[in-house]
Short mmCIF file of C-alpha atoms and ligand atoms in Angstrom, two decimals:
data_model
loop_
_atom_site.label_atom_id
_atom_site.label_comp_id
_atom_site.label_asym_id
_atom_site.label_seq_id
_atom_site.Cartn_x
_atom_site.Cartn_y
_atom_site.Cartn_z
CA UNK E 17 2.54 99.04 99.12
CA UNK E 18 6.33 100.25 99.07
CA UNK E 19 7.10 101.90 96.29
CA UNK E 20 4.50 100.40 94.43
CA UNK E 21 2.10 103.58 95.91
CA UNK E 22 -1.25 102.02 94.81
CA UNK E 23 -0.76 98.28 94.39
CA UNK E 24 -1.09 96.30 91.49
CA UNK E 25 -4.45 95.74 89.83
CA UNK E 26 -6.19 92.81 92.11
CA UNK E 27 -9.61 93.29 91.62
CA UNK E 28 -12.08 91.39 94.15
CA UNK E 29 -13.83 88.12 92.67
CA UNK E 30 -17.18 89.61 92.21
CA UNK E 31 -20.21 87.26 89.97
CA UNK E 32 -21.47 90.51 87.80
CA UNK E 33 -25.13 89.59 87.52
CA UNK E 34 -25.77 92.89 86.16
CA UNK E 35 -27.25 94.38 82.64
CA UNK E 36 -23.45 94.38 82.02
CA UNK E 37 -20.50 94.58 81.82
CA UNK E 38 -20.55 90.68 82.98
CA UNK E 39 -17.51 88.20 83.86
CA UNK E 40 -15.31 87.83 81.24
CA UNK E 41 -14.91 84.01 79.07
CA UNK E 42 -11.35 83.09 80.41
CA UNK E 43 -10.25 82.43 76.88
CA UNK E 44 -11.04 85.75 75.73
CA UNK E 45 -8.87 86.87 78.79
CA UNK E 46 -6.37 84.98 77.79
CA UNK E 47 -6.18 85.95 74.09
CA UNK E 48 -6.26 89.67 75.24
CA UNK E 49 -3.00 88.74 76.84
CA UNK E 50 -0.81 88.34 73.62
CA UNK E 51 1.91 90.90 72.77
CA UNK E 52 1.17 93.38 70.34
CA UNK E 53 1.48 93.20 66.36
CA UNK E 54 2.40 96.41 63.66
CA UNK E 55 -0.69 97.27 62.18
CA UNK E 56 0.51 96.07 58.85
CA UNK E 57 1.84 92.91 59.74
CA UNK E 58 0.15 90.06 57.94
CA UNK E 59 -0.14 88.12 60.70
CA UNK E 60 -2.05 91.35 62.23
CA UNK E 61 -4.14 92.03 58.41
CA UNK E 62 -4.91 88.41 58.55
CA UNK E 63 -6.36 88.17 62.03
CA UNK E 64 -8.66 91.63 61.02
CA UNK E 65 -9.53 89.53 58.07
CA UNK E 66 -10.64 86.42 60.29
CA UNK E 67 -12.43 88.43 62.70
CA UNK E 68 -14.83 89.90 59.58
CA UNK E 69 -15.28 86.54 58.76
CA UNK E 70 -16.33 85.49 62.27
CA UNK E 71 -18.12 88.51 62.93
CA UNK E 72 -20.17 88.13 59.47
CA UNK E 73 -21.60 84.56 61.26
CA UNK E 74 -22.19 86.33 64.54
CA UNK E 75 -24.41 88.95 62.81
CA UNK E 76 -26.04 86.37 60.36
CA UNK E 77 -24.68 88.48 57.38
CA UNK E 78 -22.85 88.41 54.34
CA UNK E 79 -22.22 91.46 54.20
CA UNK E 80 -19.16 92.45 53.25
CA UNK E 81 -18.81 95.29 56.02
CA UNK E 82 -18.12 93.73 59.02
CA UNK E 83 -15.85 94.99 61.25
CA UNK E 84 -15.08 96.53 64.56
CA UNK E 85 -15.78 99.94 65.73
CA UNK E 86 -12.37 100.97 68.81
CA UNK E 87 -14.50 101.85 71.90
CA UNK E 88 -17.62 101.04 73.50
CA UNK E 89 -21.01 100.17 72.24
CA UNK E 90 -21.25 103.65 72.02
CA UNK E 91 -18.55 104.02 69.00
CA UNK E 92 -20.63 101.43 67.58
CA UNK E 93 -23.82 103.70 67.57
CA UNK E 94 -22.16 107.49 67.29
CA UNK E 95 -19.71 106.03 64.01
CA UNK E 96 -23.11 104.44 62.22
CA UNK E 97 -25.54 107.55 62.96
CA UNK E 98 -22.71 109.88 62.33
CA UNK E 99 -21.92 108.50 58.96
CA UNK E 100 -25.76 107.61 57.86
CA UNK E 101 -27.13 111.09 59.28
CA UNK E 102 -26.07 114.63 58.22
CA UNK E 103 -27.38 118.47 59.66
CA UNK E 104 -31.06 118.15 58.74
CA UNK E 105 -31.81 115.26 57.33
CA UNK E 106 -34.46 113.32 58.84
CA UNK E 107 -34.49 110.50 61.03
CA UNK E 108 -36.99 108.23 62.69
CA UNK E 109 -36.35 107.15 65.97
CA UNK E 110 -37.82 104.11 67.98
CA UNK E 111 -37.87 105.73 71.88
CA UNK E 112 -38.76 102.84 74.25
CA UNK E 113 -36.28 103.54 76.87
CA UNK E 114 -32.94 104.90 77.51
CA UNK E 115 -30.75 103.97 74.88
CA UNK E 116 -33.34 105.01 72.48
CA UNK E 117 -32.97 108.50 74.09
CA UNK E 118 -29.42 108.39 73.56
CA UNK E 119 -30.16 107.75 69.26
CA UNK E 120 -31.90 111.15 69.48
CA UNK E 121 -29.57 113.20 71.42
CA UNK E 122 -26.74 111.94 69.43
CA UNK E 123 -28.63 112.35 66.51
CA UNK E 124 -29.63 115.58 67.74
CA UNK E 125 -25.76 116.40 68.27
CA UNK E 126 -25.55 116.01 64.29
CA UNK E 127 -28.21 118.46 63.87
CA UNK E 128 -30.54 115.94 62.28
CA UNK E 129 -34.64 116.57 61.98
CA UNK E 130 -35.54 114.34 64.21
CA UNK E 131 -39.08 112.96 64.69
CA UNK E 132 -39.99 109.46 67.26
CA UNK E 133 -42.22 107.37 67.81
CA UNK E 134 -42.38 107.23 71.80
CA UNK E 135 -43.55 104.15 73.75
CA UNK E 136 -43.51 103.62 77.86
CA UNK E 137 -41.14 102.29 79.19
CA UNK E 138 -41.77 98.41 79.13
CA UNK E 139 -43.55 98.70 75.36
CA UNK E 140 -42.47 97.67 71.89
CA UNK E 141 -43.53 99.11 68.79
CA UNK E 142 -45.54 96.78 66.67
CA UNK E 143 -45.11 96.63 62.63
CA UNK E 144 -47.88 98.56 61.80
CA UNK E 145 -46.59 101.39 64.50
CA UNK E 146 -43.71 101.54 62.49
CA UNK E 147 -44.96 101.86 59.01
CA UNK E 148 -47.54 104.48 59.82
CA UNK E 149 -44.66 107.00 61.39
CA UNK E 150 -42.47 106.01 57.78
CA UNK E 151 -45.59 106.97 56.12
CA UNK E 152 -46.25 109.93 58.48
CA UNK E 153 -42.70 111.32 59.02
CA UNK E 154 -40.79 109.81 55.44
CA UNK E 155 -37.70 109.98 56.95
CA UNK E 156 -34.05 109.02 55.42
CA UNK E 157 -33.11 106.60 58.08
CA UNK E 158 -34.62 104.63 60.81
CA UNK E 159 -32.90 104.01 64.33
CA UNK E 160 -34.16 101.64 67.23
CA UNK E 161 -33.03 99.56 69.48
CA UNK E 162 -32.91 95.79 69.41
CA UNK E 163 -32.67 94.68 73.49
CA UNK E 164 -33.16 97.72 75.63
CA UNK E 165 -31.70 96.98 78.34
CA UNK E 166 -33.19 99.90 80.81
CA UNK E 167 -36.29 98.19 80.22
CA UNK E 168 -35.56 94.44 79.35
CA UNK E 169 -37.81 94.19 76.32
CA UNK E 170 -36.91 93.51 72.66
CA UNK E 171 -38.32 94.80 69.82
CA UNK E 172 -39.39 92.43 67.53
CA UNK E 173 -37.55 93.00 64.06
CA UNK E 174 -39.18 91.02 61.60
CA UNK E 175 -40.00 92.64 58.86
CA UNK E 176 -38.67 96.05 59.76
CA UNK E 177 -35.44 96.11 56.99
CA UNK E 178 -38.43 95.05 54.31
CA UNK E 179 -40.69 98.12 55.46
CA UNK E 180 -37.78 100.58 55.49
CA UNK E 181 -36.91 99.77 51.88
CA UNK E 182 -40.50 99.54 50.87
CA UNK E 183 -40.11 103.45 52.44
CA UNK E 184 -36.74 104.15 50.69
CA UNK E 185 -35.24 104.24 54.41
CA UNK E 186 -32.07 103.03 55.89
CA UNK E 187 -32.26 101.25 59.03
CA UNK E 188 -29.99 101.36 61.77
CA UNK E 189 -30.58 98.73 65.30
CA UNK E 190 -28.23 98.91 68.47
CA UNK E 191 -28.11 95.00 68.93
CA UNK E 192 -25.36 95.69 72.20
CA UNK E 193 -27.45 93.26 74.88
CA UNK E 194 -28.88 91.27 72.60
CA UNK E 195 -25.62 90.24 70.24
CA UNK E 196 -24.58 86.69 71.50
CA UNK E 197 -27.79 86.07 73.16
CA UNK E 198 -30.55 86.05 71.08
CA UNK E 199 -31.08 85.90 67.31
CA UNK E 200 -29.79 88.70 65.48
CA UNK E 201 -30.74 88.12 62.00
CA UNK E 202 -29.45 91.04 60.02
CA UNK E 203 -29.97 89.65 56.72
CA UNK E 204 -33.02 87.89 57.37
CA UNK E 205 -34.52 90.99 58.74
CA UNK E 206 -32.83 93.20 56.12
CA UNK E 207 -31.73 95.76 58.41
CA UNK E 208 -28.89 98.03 57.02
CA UNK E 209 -26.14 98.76 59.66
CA UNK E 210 -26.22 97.07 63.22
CA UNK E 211 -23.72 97.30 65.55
CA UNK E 212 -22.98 95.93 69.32
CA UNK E 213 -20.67 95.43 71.98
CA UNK E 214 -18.72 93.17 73.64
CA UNK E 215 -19.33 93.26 77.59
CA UNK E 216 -23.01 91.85 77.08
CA UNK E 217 -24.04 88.47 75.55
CA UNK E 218 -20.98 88.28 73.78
CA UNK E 219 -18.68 87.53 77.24
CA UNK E 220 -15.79 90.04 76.39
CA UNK E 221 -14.82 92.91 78.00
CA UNK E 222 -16.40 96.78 76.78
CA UNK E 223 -13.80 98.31 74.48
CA UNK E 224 -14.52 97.10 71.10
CA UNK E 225 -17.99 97.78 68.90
CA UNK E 226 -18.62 94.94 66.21
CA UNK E 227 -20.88 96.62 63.30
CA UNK E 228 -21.79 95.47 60.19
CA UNK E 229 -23.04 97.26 57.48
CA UNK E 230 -25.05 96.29 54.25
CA UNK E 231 -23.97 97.21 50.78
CA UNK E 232 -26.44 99.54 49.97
CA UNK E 233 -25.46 101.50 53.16
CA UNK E 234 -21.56 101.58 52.68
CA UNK E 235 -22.75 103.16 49.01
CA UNK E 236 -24.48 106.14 50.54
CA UNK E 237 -21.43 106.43 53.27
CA UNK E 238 -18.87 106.15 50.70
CA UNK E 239 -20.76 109.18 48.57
CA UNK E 240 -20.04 110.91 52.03
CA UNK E 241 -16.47 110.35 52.13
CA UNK E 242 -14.49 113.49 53.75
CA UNK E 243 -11.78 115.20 51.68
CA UNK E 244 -9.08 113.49 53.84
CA UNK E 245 -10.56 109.88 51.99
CA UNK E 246 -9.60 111.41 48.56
CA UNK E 247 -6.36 112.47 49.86
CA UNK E 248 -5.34 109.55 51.49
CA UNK E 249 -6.27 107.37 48.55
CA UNK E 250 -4.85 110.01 45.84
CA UNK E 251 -8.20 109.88 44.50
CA UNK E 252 -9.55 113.13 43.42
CA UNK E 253 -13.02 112.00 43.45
CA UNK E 254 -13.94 113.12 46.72
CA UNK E 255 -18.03 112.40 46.85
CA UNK E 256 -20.21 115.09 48.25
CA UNK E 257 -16.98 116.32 50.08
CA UNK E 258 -16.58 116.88 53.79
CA UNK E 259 -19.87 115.62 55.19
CA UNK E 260 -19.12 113.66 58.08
CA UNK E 261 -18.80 115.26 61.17
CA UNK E 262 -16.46 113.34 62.97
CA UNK E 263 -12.67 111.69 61.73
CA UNK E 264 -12.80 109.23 64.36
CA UNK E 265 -15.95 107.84 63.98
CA UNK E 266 -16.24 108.17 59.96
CA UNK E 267 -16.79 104.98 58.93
CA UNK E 268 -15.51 105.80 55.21
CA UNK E 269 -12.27 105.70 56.44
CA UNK E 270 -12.63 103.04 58.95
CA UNK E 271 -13.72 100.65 56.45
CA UNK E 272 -11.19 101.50 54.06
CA UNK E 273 -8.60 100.75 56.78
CA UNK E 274 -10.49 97.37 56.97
CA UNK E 275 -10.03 96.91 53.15
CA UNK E 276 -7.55 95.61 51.18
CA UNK E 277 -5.93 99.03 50.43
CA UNK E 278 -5.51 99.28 54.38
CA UNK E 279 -5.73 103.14 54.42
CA UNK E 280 -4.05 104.27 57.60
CA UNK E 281 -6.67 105.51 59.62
CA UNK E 282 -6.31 104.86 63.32
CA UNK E 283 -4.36 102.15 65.06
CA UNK E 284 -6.34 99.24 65.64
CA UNK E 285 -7.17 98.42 68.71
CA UNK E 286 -4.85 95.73 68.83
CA UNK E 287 -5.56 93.94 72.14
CA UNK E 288 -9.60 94.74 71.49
CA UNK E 289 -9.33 93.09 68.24
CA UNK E 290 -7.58 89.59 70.18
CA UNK E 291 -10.30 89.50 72.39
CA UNK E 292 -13.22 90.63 69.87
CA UNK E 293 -11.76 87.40 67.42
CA UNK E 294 -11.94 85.06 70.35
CA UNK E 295 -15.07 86.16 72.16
CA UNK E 296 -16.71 85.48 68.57
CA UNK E 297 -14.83 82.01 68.11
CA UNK E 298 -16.37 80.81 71.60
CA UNK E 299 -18.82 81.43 70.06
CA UNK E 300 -19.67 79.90 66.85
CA UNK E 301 -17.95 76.66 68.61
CA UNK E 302 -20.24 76.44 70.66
CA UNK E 303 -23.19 77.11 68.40
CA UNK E 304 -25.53 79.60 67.34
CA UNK E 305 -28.67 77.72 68.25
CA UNK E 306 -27.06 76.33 71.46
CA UNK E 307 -25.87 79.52 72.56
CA UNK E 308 -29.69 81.08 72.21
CA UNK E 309 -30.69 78.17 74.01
CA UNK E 310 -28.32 78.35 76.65
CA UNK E 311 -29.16 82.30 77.46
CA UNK E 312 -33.22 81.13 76.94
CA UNK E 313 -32.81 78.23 79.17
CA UNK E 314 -30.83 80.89 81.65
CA UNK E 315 -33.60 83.41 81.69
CA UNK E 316 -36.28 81.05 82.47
CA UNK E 317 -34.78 79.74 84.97
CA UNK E 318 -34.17 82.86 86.63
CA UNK E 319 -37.62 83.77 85.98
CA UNK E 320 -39.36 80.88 87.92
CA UNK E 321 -36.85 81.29 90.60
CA UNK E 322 -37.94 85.13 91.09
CA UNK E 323 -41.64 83.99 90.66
CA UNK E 324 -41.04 81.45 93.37
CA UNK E 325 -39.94 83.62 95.52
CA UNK E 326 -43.58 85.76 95.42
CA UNK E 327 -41.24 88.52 93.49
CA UNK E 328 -43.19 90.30 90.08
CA UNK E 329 -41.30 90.11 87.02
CA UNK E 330 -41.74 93.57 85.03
CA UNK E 331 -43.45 93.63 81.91
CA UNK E 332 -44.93 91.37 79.10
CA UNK E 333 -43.81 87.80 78.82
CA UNK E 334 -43.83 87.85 75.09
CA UNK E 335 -41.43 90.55 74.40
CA UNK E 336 -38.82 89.81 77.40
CA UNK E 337 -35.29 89.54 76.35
CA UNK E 338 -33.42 86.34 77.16
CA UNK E 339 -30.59 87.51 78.67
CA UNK E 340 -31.92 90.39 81.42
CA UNK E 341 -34.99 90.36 83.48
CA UNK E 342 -36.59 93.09 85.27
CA UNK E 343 -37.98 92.67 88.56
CA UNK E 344 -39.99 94.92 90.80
CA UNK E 345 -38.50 95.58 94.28
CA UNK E 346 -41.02 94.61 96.62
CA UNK E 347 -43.24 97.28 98.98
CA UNK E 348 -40.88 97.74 101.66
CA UNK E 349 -37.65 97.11 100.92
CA UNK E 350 -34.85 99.13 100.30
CA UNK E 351 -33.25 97.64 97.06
CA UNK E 352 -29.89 99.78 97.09
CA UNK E 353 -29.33 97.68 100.68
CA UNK E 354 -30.62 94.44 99.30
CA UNK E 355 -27.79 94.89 96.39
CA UNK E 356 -25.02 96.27 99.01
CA UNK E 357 -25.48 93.06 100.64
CA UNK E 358 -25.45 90.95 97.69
CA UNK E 359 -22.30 92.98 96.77
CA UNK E 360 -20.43 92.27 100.27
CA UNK E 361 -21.81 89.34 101.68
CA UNK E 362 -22.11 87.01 98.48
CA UNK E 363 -19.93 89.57 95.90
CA UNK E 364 -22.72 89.46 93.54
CA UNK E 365 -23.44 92.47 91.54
CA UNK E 366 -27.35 92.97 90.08
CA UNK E 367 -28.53 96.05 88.15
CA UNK E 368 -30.42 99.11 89.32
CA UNK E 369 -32.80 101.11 86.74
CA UNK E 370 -32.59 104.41 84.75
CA UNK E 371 -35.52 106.90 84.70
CA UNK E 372 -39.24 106.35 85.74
CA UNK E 373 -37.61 102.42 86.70
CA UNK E 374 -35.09 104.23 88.86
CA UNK E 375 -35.76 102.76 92.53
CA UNK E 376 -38.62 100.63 91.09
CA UNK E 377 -36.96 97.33 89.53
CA UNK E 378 -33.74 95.69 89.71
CA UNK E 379 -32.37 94.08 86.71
CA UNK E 380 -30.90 90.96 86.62
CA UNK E 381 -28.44 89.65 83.83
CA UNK E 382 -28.04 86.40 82.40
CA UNK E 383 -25.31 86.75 80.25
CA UNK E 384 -22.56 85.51 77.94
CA UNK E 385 -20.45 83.36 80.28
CA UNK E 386 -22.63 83.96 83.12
CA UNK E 387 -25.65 82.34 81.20
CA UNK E 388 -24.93 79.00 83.48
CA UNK E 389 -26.67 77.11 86.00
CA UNK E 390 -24.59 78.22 88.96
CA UNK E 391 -24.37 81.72 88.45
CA UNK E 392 -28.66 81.60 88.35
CA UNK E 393 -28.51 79.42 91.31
CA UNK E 394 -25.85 81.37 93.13
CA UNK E 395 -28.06 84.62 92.33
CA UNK E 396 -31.33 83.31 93.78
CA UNK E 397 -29.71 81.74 96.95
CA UNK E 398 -28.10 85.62 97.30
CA UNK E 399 -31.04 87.53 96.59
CA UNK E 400 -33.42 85.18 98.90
CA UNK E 401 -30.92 85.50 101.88
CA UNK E 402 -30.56 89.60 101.08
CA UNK E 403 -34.28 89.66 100.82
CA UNK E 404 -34.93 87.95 104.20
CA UNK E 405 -32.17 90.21 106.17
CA UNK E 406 -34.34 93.20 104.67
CA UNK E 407 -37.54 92.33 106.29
CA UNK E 408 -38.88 90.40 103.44
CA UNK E 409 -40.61 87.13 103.81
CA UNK E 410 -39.52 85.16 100.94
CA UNK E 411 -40.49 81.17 101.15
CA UNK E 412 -36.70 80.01 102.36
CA UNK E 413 -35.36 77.82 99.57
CA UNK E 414 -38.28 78.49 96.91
CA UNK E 415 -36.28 80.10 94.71
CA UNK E 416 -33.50 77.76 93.74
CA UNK E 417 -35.62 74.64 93.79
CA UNK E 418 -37.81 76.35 91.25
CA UNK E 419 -34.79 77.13 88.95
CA UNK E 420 -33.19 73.60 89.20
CA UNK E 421 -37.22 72.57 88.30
CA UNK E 422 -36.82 73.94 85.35
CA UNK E 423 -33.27 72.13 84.51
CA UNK E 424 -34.81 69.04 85.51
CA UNK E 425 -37.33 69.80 82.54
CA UNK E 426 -35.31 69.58 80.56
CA UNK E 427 -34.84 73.22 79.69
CA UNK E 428 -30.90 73.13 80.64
CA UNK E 429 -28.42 70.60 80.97
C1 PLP U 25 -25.16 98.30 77.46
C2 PLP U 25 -25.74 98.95 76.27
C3 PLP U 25 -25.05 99.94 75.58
C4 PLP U 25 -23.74 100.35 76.22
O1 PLP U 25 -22.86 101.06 75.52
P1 PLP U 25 -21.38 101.22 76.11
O2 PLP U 25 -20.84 102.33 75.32
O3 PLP U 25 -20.65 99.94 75.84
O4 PLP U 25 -21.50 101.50 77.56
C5 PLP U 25 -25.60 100.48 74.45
N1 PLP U 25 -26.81 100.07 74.00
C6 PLP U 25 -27.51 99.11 74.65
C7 PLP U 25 -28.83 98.67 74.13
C8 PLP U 25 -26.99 98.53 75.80
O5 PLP U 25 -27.67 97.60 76.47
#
């Protein structure tokens, strides 16, 4: 210690098997390591310009607003219902789980009229769900959730953006564990404003928020630019005036710091940006398609490796997501002591589970750079020995023959 009176940062080596965050892609650790830039520079302007164009093929998109939110998923989510909802207007919310819980109390923080459509836990709401509570409720915007991962189900998205504008509805999805991982077709699905995170699918650290946000959306959050806009700008034009309740978080100004006029609005996360540019170029070299494939091939594998170990996967096969499974803890065991000793004897970390899943499931990550053969492998061999020193008779060995069965199919390389 000497003078040094807590040490320097030396984390243990832990394999974070978890809902997220996950281990970090050592490139994007690396990049995250480069010296700083002025906010101005044109080296610095030109890297927020790449990253919009990288981001733009991570969401599918061309839309022109795509950018990054400075914070967590959750700046992501507050900054696009903040600056699409205002005191009373009404909004539609998807409730499947816990982060759909969190649209409506931050909505309900903006003093919106709020009215859901509430599924169990474990459930997603079908098309026809959907269009009778637009038809029921006629609300001004739409929020759900893409990958919920409290419950490890994704809501299917087809043909939601084309409902919404059939309704005269904006539509708003938190894509933050499914970004990276599985599709997320913004412009094929037509949805408005989607935003994400890093620490999931896409193998960075939390910090940063990618969003992106379609043209006819930035047009009704420009008309709500606050006074400070006008000022900044020397415009006197000042839209509907101050409407948006937050500075931070209004993406007006955010995205005309991200313009070419470079309004001064915050300081970019500078170090967040190097590893939000770099998480996305791992990505797009290595493909979209293969990338899917790789978290699909992950999941599976982890599935039949649970299964063979007599363990029940929670809910429906058809609307799992790719990247986190849910699995029931059996009768019997304790599953806080099954993850302590996955934690110190193997330094795995798995997931626990929010409200009525609290105690009930564990939930297992497949993710980003942990989407790999090993890590699955590693997992199962963990969770089998953890399971067995708990009193549970699991077949010895089932589990990670059953995964590397399914590699041998073919299913991952
Ligand atoms: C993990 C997760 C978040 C997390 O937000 P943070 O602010 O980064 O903690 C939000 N939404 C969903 C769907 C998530 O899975």
């Amino acid at each position: 210690m000497g003078n040094d009176f807590f040490g320097q940062i030396d984390p243990p080596q832990r394999l974070l098997m978890g809902p997220g965050p996950v281990n970090v892609h050592p490139r994007v650790l690396r990049a995250m390591a480069a010296d700083m830039l002025g906010q101005f520079d044109p080296e610095m302007t030109a890297y927020m310009n790449e990253t919009m164009a990288l981001y733009r093929q991570v969401f599918m998109t061309d839309n022109r607003w795509t950018f990054l939110v400075d914070g967590t998923a959750r700046a992501g989510i507050e900054a696009a219902l903040v600056s699409l909802v205002e005191p009373g207007s009404k909004i539609l919310i998807v409730r499947a789980g816990r982060f759909g819980l969190l649209l409506s109390e931050i909505a309900e923080r903006i003093g919106a009229e709020i009215c859901t459509l509430d599924l169990p836990w474990g459930e997603v709401a079908s098309l026809e769900q959907i269009e009778e509570a637009l038809r029921t409720h006629r609300p001004q915007v739409l929020a759900c959730i893409h990958g919920d991962t409290s419950t490890t189900m994704a809501q299917p998205l087809d043909g939601v953006g084309a409902l919404c504008r059939t309704y005269d509805v904006l539509s708003y999805v938190d894509a933050t564990a499914t970004l990276g991982g599985m599709p997320v077709k913004t412009d094929a699905w037509g949805i408005d404003v989607i935003s994400a995170g890093l620490q999931k699918c896409m193998g960075g650290p939390p910090g940063s928020a990618p969003i992106t946000i379609s043209d006819r959306a930035a047009a009704h959050i420009m008309a709500r630019r606050h006074v400070e806009a006008g000022i900044r700008s020397g415009d006197t034009d000042n839209g509907r005036g101050a409407r948006i309740g937050s500075n931070y978080f209004d993406l007006a100004m955010i995205m005309e710091y991200w313009s070419e006029r470079r309004l001064n609005h915050h300081t970019e996360a500078t170090t967040m940006l190097y590893g939000a540019r770099e998480a996305a170029r791992v990505m797009l070299e290595e493909g979209l398609e293969a990338r899917f494939a790789r978290h699909k091939a992950g999941s599976t594998a982890m599935v039949a490796g649970l299964r063979a170990l007599d363990l029940t996967v929670f809910g429906n096969d058809a609307h799992r997501m790719a990247n986190v499974t849910g699995v029931w803890i059996p009768e019997g065991v304790d599953g806080e002591q099954v993850r302590q000793r996955m934690r110190e004897d193997f330094g795995i970390e798995i997931g626990t589970a929010f409200g009525p899943l609290a105690g009930k499931i564990w939930r297992i990550g497949v993710m980003g750079y942990n989407a790999r053969k090993q890590a699955v492998l590693q997992t199962l061999g963990a969770l089998e020995a953890c399971l067995a020193a708990e009193g549970y008779a699991a077949r010895r060995g089932a589990g990670v023959d059953a995964a590397l069965a399914t590699c041998q199919h073919g299913l991952w390389q």
